[in-house]
mmCIF file of C-alpha atoms and ligand atoms in Angstrom:
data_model
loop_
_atom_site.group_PDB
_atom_site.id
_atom_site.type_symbol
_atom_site.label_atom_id
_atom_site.label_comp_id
_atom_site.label_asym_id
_atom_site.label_seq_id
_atom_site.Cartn_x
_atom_site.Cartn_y
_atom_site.Cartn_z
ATOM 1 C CA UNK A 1 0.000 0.000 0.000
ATOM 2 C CA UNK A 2 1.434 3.211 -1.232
ATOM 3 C CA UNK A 3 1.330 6.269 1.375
ATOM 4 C CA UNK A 4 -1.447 7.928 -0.924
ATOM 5 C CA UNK A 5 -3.609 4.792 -0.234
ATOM 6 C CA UNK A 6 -2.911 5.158 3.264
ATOM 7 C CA UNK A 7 -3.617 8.953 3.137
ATOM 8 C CA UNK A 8 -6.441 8.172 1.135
ATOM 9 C CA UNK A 9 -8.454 5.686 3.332
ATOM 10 C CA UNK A 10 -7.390 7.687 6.918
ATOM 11 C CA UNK A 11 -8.922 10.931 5.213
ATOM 12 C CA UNK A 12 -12.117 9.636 3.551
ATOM 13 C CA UNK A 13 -13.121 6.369 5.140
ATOM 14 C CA UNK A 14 -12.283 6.203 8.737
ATOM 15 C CA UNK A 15 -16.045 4.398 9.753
ATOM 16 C CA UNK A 16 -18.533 6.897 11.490
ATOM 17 C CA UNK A 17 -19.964 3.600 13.138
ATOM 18 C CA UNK A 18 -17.728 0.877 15.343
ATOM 19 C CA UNK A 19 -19.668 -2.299 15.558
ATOM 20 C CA UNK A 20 -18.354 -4.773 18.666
ATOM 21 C CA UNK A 21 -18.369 -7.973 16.229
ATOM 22 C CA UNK A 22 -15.004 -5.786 14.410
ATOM 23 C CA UNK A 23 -11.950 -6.749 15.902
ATOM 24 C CA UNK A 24 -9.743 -4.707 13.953
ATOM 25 C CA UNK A 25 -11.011 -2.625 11.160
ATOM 26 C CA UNK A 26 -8.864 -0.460 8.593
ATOM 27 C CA UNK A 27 -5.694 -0.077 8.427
ATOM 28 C CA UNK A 28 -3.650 -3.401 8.575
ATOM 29 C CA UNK A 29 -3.508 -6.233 6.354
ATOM 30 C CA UNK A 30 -6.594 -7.940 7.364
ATOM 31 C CA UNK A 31 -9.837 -6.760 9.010
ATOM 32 C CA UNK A 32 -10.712 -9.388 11.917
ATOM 33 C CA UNK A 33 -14.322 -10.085 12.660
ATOM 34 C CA UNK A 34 -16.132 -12.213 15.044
ATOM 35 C CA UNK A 35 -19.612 -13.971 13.852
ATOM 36 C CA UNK A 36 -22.102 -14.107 16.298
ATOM 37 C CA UNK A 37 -22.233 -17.831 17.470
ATOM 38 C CA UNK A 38 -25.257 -19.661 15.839
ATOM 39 C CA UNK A 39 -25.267 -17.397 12.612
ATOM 40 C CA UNK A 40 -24.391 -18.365 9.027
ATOM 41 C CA UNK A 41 -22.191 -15.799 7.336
ATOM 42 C CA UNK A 42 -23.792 -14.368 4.058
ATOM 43 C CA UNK A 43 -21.817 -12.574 1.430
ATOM 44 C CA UNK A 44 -21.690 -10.830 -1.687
ATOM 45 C CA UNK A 45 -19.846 -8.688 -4.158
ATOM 46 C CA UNK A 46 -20.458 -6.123 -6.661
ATOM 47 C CA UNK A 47 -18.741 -4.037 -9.086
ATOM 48 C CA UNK A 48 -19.707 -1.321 -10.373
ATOM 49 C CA UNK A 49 -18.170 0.659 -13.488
ATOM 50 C CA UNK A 50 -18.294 4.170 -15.123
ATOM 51 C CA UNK A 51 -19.717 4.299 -18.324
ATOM 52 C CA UNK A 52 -21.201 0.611 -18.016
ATOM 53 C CA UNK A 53 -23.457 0.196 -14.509
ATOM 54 C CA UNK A 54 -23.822 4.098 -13.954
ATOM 55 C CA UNK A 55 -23.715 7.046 -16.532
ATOM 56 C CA UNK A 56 -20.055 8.815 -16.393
ATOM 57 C CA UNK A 57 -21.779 12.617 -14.968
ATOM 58 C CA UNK A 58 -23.250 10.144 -11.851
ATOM 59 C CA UNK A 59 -22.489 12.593 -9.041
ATOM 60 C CA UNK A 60 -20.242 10.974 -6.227
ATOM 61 C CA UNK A 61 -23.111 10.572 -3.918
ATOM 62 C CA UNK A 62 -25.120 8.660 -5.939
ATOM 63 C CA UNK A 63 -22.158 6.385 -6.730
ATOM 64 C CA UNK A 64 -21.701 5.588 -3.021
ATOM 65 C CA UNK A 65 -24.982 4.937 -2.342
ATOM 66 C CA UNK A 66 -25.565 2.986 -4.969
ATOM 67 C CA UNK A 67 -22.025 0.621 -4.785
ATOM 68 C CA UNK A 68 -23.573 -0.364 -1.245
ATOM 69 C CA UNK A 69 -27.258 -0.376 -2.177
ATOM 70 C CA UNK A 70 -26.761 -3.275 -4.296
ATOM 71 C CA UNK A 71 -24.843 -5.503 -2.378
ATOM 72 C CA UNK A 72 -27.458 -5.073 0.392
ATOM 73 C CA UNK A 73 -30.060 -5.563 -1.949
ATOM 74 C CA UNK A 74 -28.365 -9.153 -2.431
ATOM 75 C CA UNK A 75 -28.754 -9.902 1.505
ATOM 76 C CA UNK A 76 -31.746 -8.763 1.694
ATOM 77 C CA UNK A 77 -32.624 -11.691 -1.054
ATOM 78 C CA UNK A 78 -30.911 -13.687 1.266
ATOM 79 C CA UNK A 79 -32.800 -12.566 4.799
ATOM 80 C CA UNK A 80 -29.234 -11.632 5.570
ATOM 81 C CA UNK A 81 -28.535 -8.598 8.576
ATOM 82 C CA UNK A 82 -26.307 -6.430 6.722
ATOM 83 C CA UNK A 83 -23.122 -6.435 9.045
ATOM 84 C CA UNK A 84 -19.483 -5.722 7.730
ATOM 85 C CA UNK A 85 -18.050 -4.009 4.086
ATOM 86 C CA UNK A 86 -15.093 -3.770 2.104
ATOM 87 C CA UNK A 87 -14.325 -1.147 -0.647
ATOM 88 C CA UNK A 88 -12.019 -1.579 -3.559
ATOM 89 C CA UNK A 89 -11.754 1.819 -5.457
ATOM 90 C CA UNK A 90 -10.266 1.953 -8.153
ATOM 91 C CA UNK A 91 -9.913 5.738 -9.547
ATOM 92 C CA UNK A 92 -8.683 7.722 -12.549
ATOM 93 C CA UNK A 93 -7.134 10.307 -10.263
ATOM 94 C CA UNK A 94 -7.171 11.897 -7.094
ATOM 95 C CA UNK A 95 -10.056 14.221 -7.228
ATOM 96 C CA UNK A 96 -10.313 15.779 -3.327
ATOM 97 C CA UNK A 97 -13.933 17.283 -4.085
ATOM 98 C CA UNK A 98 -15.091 14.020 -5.872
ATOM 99 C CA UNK A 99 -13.957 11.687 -2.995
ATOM 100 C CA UNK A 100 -15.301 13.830 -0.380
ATOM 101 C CA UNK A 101 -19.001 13.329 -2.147
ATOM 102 C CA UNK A 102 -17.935 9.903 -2.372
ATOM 103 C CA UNK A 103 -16.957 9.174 0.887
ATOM 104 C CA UNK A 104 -19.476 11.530 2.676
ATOM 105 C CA UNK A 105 -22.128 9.598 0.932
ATOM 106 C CA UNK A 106 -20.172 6.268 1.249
ATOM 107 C CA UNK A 107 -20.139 6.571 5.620
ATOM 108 C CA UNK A 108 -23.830 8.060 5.396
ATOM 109 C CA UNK A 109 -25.256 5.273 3.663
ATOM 110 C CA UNK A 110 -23.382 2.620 5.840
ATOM 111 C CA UNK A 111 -24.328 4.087 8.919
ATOM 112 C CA UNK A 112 -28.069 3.845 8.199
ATOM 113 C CA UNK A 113 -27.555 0.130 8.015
ATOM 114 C CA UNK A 114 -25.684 -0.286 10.395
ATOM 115 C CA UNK A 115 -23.101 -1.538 8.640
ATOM 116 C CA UNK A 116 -19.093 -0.903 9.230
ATOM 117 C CA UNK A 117 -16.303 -0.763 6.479
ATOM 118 C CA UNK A 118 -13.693 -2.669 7.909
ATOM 119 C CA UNK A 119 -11.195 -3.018 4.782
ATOM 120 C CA UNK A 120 -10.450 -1.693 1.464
ATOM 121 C CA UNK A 121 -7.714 -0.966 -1.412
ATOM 122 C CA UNK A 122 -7.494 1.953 -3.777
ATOM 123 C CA UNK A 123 -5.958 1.597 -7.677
ATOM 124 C CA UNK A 124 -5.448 4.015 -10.766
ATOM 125 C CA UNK A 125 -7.392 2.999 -13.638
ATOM 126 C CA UNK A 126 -10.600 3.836 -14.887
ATOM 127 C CA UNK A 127 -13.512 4.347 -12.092
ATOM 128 C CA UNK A 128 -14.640 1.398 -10.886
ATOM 129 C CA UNK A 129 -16.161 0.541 -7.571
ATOM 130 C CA UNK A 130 -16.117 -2.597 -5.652
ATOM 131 C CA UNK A 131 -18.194 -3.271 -2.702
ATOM 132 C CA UNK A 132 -18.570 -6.669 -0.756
ATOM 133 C CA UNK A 133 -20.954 -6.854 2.082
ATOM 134 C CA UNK A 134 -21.161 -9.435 4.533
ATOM 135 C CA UNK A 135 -24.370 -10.055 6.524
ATOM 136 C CA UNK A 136 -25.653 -12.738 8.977
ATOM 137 C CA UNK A 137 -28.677 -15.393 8.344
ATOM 138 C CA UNK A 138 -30.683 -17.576 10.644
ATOM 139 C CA UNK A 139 -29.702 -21.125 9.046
ATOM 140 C CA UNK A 140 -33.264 -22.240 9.119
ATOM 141 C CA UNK A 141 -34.079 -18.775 7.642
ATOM 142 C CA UNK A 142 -31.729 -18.638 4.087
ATOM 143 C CA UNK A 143 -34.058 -17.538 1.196
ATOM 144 C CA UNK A 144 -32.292 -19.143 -2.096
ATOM 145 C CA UNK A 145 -33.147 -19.768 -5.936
ATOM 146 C CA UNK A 146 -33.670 -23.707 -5.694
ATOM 147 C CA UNK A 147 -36.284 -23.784 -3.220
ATOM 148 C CA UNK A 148 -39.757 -22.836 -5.411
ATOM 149 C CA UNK A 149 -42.096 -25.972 -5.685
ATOM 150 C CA UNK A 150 -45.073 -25.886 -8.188
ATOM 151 C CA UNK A 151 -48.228 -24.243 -7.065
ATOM 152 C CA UNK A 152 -46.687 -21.424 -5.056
ATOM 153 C CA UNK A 153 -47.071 -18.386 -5.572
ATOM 154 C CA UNK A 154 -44.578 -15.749 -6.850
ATOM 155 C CA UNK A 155 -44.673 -12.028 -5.583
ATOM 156 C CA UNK A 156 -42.481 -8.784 -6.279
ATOM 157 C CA UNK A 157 -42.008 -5.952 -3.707
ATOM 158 C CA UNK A 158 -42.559 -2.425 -5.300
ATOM 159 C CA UNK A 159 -42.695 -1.155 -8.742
ATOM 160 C CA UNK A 160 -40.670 -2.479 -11.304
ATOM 161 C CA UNK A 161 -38.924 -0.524 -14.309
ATOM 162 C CA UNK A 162 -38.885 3.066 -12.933
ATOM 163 C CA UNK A 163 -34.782 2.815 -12.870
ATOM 164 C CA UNK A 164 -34.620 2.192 -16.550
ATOM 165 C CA UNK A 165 -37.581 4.944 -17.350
ATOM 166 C CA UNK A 166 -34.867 6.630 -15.395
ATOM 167 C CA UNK A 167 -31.783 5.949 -17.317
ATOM 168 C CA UNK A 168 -34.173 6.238 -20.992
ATOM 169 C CA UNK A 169 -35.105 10.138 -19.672
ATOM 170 C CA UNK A 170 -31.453 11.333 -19.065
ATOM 171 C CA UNK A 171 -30.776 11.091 -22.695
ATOM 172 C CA UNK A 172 -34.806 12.119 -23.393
ATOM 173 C CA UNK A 173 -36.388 15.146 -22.089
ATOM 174 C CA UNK A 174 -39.412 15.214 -23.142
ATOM 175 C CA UNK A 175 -42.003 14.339 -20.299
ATOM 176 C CA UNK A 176 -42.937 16.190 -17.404
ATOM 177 C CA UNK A 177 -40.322 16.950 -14.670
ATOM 178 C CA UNK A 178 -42.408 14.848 -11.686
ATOM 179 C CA UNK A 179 -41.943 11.541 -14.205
ATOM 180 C CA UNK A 180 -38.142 12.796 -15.035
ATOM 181 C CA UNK A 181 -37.175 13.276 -11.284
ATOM 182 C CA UNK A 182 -39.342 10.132 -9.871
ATOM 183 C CA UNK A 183 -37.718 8.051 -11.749
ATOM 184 C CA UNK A 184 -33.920 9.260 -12.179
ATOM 185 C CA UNK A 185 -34.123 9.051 -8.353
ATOM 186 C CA UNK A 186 -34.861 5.232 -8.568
ATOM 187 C CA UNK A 187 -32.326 4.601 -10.718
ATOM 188 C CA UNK A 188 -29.650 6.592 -8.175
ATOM 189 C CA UNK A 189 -30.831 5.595 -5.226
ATOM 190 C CA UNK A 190 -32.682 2.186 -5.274
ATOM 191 C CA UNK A 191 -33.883 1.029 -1.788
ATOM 192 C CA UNK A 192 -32.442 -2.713 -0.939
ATOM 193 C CA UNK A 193 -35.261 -4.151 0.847
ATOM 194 C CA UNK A 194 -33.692 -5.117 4.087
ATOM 195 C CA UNK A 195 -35.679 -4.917 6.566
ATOM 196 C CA UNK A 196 -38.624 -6.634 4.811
ATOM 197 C CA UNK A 197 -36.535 -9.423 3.581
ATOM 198 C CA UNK A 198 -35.799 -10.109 7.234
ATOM 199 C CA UNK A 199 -38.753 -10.437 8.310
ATOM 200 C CA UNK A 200 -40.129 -12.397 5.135
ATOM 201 C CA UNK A 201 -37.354 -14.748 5.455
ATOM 202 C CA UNK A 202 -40.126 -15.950 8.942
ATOM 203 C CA UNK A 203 -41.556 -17.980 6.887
ATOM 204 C CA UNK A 204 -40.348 -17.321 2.609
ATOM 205 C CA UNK A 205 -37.207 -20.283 1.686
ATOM 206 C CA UNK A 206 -37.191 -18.285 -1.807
ATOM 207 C CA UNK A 207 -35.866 -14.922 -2.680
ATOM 208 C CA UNK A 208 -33.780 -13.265 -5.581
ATOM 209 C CA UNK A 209 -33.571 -9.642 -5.910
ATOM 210 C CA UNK A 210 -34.353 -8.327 -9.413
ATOM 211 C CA UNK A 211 -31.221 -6.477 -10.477
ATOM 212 C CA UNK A 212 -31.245 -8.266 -14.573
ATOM 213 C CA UNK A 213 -34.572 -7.543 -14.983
ATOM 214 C CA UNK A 214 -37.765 -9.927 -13.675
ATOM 215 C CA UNK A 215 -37.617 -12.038 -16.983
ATOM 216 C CA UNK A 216 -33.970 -12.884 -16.164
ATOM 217 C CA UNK A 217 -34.064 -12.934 -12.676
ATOM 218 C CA UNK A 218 -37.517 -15.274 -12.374
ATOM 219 C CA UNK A 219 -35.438 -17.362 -15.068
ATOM 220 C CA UNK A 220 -32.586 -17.691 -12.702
ATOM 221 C CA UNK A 221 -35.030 -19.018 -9.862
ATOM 222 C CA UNK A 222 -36.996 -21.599 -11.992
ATOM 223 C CA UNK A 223 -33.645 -22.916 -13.484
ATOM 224 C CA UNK A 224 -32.150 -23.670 -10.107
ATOM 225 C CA UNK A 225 -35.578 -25.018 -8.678
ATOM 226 C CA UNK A 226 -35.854 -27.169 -11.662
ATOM 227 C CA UNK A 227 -39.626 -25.503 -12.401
ATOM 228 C CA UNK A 228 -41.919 -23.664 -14.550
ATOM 229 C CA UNK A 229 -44.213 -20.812 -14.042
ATOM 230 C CA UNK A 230 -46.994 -18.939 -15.267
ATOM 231 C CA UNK A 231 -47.138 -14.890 -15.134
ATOM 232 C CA UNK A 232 -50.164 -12.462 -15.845
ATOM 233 C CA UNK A 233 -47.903 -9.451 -17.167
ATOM 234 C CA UNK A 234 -51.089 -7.242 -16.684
ATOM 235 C CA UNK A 235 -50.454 -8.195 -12.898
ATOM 236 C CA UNK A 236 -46.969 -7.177 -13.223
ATOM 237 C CA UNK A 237 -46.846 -3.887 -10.199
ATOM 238 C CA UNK A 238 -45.800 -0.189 -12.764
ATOM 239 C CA UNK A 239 -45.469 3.097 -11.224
ATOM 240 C CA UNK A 240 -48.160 5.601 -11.524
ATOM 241 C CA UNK A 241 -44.915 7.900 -12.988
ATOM 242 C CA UNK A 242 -44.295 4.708 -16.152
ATOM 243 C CA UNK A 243 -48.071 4.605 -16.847
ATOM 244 C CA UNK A 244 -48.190 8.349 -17.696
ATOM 245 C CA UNK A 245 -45.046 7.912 -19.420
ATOM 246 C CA UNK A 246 -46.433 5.026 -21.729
ATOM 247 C CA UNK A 247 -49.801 6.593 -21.702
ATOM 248 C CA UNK A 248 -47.802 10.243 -23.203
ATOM 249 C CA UNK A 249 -45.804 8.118 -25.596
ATOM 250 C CA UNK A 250 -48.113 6.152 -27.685
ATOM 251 C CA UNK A 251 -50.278 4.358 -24.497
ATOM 252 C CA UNK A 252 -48.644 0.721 -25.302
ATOM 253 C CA UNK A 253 -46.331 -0.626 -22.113
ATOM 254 C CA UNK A 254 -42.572 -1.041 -23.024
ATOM 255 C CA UNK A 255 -42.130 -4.736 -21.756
ATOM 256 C CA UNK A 256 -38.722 -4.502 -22.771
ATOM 257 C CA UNK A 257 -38.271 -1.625 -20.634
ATOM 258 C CA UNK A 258 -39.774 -2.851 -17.444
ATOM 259 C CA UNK A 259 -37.921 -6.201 -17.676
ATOM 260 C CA UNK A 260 -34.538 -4.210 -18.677
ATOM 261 C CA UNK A 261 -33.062 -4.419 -14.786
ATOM 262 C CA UNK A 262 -31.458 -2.036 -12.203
ATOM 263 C CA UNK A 263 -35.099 -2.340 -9.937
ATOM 264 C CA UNK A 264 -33.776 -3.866 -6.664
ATOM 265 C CA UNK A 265 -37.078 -4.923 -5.539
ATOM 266 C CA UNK A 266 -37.354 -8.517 -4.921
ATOM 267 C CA UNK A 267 -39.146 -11.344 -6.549
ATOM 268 C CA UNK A 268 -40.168 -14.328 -3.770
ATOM 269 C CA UNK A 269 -41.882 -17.408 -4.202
ATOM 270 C CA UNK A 270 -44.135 -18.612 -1.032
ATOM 271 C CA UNK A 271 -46.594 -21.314 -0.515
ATOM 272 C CA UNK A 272 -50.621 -20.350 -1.230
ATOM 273 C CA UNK A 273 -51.096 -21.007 2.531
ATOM 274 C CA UNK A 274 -49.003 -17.985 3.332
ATOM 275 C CA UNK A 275 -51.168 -15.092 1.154
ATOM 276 C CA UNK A 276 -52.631 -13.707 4.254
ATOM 277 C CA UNK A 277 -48.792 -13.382 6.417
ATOM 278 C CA UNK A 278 -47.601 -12.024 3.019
ATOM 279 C CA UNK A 279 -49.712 -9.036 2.558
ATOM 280 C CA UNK A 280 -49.748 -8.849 6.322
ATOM 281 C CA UNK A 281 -46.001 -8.182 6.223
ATOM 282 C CA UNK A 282 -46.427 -6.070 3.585
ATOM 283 C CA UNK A 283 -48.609 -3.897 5.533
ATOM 284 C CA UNK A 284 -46.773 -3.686 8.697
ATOM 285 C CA UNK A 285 -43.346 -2.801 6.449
ATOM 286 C CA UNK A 286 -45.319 -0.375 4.526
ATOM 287 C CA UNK A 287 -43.944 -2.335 1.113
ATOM 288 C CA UNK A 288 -46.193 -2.726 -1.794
ATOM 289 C CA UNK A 289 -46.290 -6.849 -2.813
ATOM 290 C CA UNK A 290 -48.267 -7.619 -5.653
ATOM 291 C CA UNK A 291 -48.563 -11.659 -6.672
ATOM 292 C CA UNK A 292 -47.884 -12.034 -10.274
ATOM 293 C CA UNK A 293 -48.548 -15.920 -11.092
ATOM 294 C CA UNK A 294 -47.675 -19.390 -9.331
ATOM 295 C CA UNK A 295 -44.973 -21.607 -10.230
ATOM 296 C CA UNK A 296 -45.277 -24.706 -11.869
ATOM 297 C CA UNK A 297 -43.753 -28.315 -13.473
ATOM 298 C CA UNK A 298 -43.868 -26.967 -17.120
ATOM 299 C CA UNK A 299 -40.191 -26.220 -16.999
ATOM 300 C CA UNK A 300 -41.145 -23.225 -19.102
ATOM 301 C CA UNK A 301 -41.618 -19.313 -17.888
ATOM 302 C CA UNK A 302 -44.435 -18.465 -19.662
ATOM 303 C CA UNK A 303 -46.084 -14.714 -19.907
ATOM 304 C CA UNK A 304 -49.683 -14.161 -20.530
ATOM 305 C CA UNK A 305 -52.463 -11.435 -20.653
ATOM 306 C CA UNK A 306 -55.638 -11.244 -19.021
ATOM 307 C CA UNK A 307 -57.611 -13.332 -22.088
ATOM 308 C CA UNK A 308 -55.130 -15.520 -21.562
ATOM 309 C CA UNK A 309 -53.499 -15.406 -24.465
ATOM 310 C CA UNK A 310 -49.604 -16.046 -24.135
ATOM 311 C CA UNK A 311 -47.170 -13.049 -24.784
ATOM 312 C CA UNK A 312 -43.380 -13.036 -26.139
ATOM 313 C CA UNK A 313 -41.314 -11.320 -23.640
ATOM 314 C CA UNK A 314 -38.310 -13.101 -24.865
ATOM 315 C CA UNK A 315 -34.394 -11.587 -25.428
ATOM 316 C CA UNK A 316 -35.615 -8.971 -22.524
ATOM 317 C CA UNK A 317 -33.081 -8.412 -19.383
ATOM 318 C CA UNK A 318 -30.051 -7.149 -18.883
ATOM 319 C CA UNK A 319 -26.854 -8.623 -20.571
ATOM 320 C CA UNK A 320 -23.672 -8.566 -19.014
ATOM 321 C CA UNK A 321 -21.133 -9.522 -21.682
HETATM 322 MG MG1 MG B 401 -28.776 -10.581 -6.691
#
């Protein structure tokens, strides 16, 4: 580690939060953590690069928030407690006013979950940002992809394609400024639903969160559960912001669009017998679940619309090579 590095982390990302489970934190070759006894260690790990997971005039903040927002986003698809994080930065130059957004935003966002950087390493190159997060699961309480069984039901949380309305209107300004700033805000700063995966994680053994778009990521869960499933797309939950914007541009809904990714909300599959605890939860957490279908045997994820008719949302989703 070169003494910029050092100079670096000591400036910007001494931790505003000390949790008693961190040992040692920054500062020498390894961070040393303690698990709390009984708990099964979840983690996960996330780049993100200018130019290709956030538009190169991103302001710092929004970077920050949303390097940790979707790693959390992955516990909470795991009914993980967010715990512990490590930050690999790798920047262009040393920009003192960019960094300070960065890391401002960076120790603000951690601190509202709690959560304590405990290790990180800084590179030149073009700006990339690497976060890992670490949280801690119940064993009996892991939500995973290979756990659906046919006849359950499948549910999202929230609204889904309001982050790529958002990314669409930066280069398109042509709609009204509530529609613009709604949903360039859920691109930026998507909320990783923590706290409701938690507590869904009670009684749910089947989470992913929808960060490739719901086509891929429902794909992703029927593959590894070996299973099939049937979706009503007019049940599919849209914004009141992306139903003016389809109704101003032509009145037709963009499926492409709303399956294109970057949403964060999650997509869970629980038993019929659970309907009532479901929108019970959803209630208490003040999170909007809509059910969208039930899986099945078919092997096949198959779209239709309310006649029934089946629709062709295929080559939708986000591609990462
Ligand atoms: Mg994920």
């Amino acid at each position: 580690m070169s003494a910029t590095e050092f100079d670096i982390i000591r400036k910007y990302f001494s931790p505003d939060i000390v949790r008693e489970d961190v040992k040692l934190g920054v500062g020498d070759d390894c961070a040393l953590v303690e698990p709390p006894v009984g708990k099964t260690l979840a983690i996960t790990v996330d780049t993100l690069v200018s130019g290709v997971h956030f538009p190169t005039n991103t302001s710092p903040g929004d970077i920050a928030y949303k390097a940790i927002a979707v790693s959390l986003s992955d516990l909470a698809a795991m009914g993980a407690q967010p715990a512990w994080l490590t930050l690999a930065l790798t920047l262009p130059e040393i920009d003192e006013t960019w960094l300070k957004g960065f890391a401002d935003s960076f120790s603000e966002t951690a601190s509202d979950y709690n959560c304590q950087l405990i290790g990180g390493d800084t590179t030149k190159g073009p700006l990339a940002i690497t976060v890992q997060a670490t949280g801690f699961v119940k064993p009996d309480q892991i939500m995973r992809r290979d756990t659906a069984q046919p006849d359950d039901k499948i549910y999202v949380t929230g609204t889904l394609g309001d982050a790529a309305l958002g990314l669409r209107l930066l280069t398109q300004q042509d709609v009204s400024d509530s529609i613009e700033s709604y949903s360039i805000q859920r691109l930026n700063r998507p909320e990783p639903r923590v706290e409701f995966g938690l507590a869904l994680a009670k009684y749910c053994r089947c989470a992913i969160d929808i960060s490739d778009g719901l086509n891929a990521d429902l794909g992703h869960i029927l593959t590894a559960s070996s299973c099939g499933a049937d979706v009503e797309l007019d049940n599919i939950p849209l914004s009141e912001q992306i139903c003016q914007y389809f109704n101003l541009s032509g009145g037709s809904v963009d499926w492409g669009l709303i399956f294109s990714g970057d949403d964060y909300e999650l997509c869970f599959v629980v038993p019929e017998k659970y309907e009532a605890a479901v929108y019970e939860l959803a209630e208490n957490k003040q999170i909007p679940v809509t059910c969208i279908g039930s899986i099945n045997d078919s092997g096949l994820l198959q779209w239709f619309d309310k006649s029934g008719a089946e629709i062709s949302v295929e080559n939708t989703g986000y591609k990462h090579f």
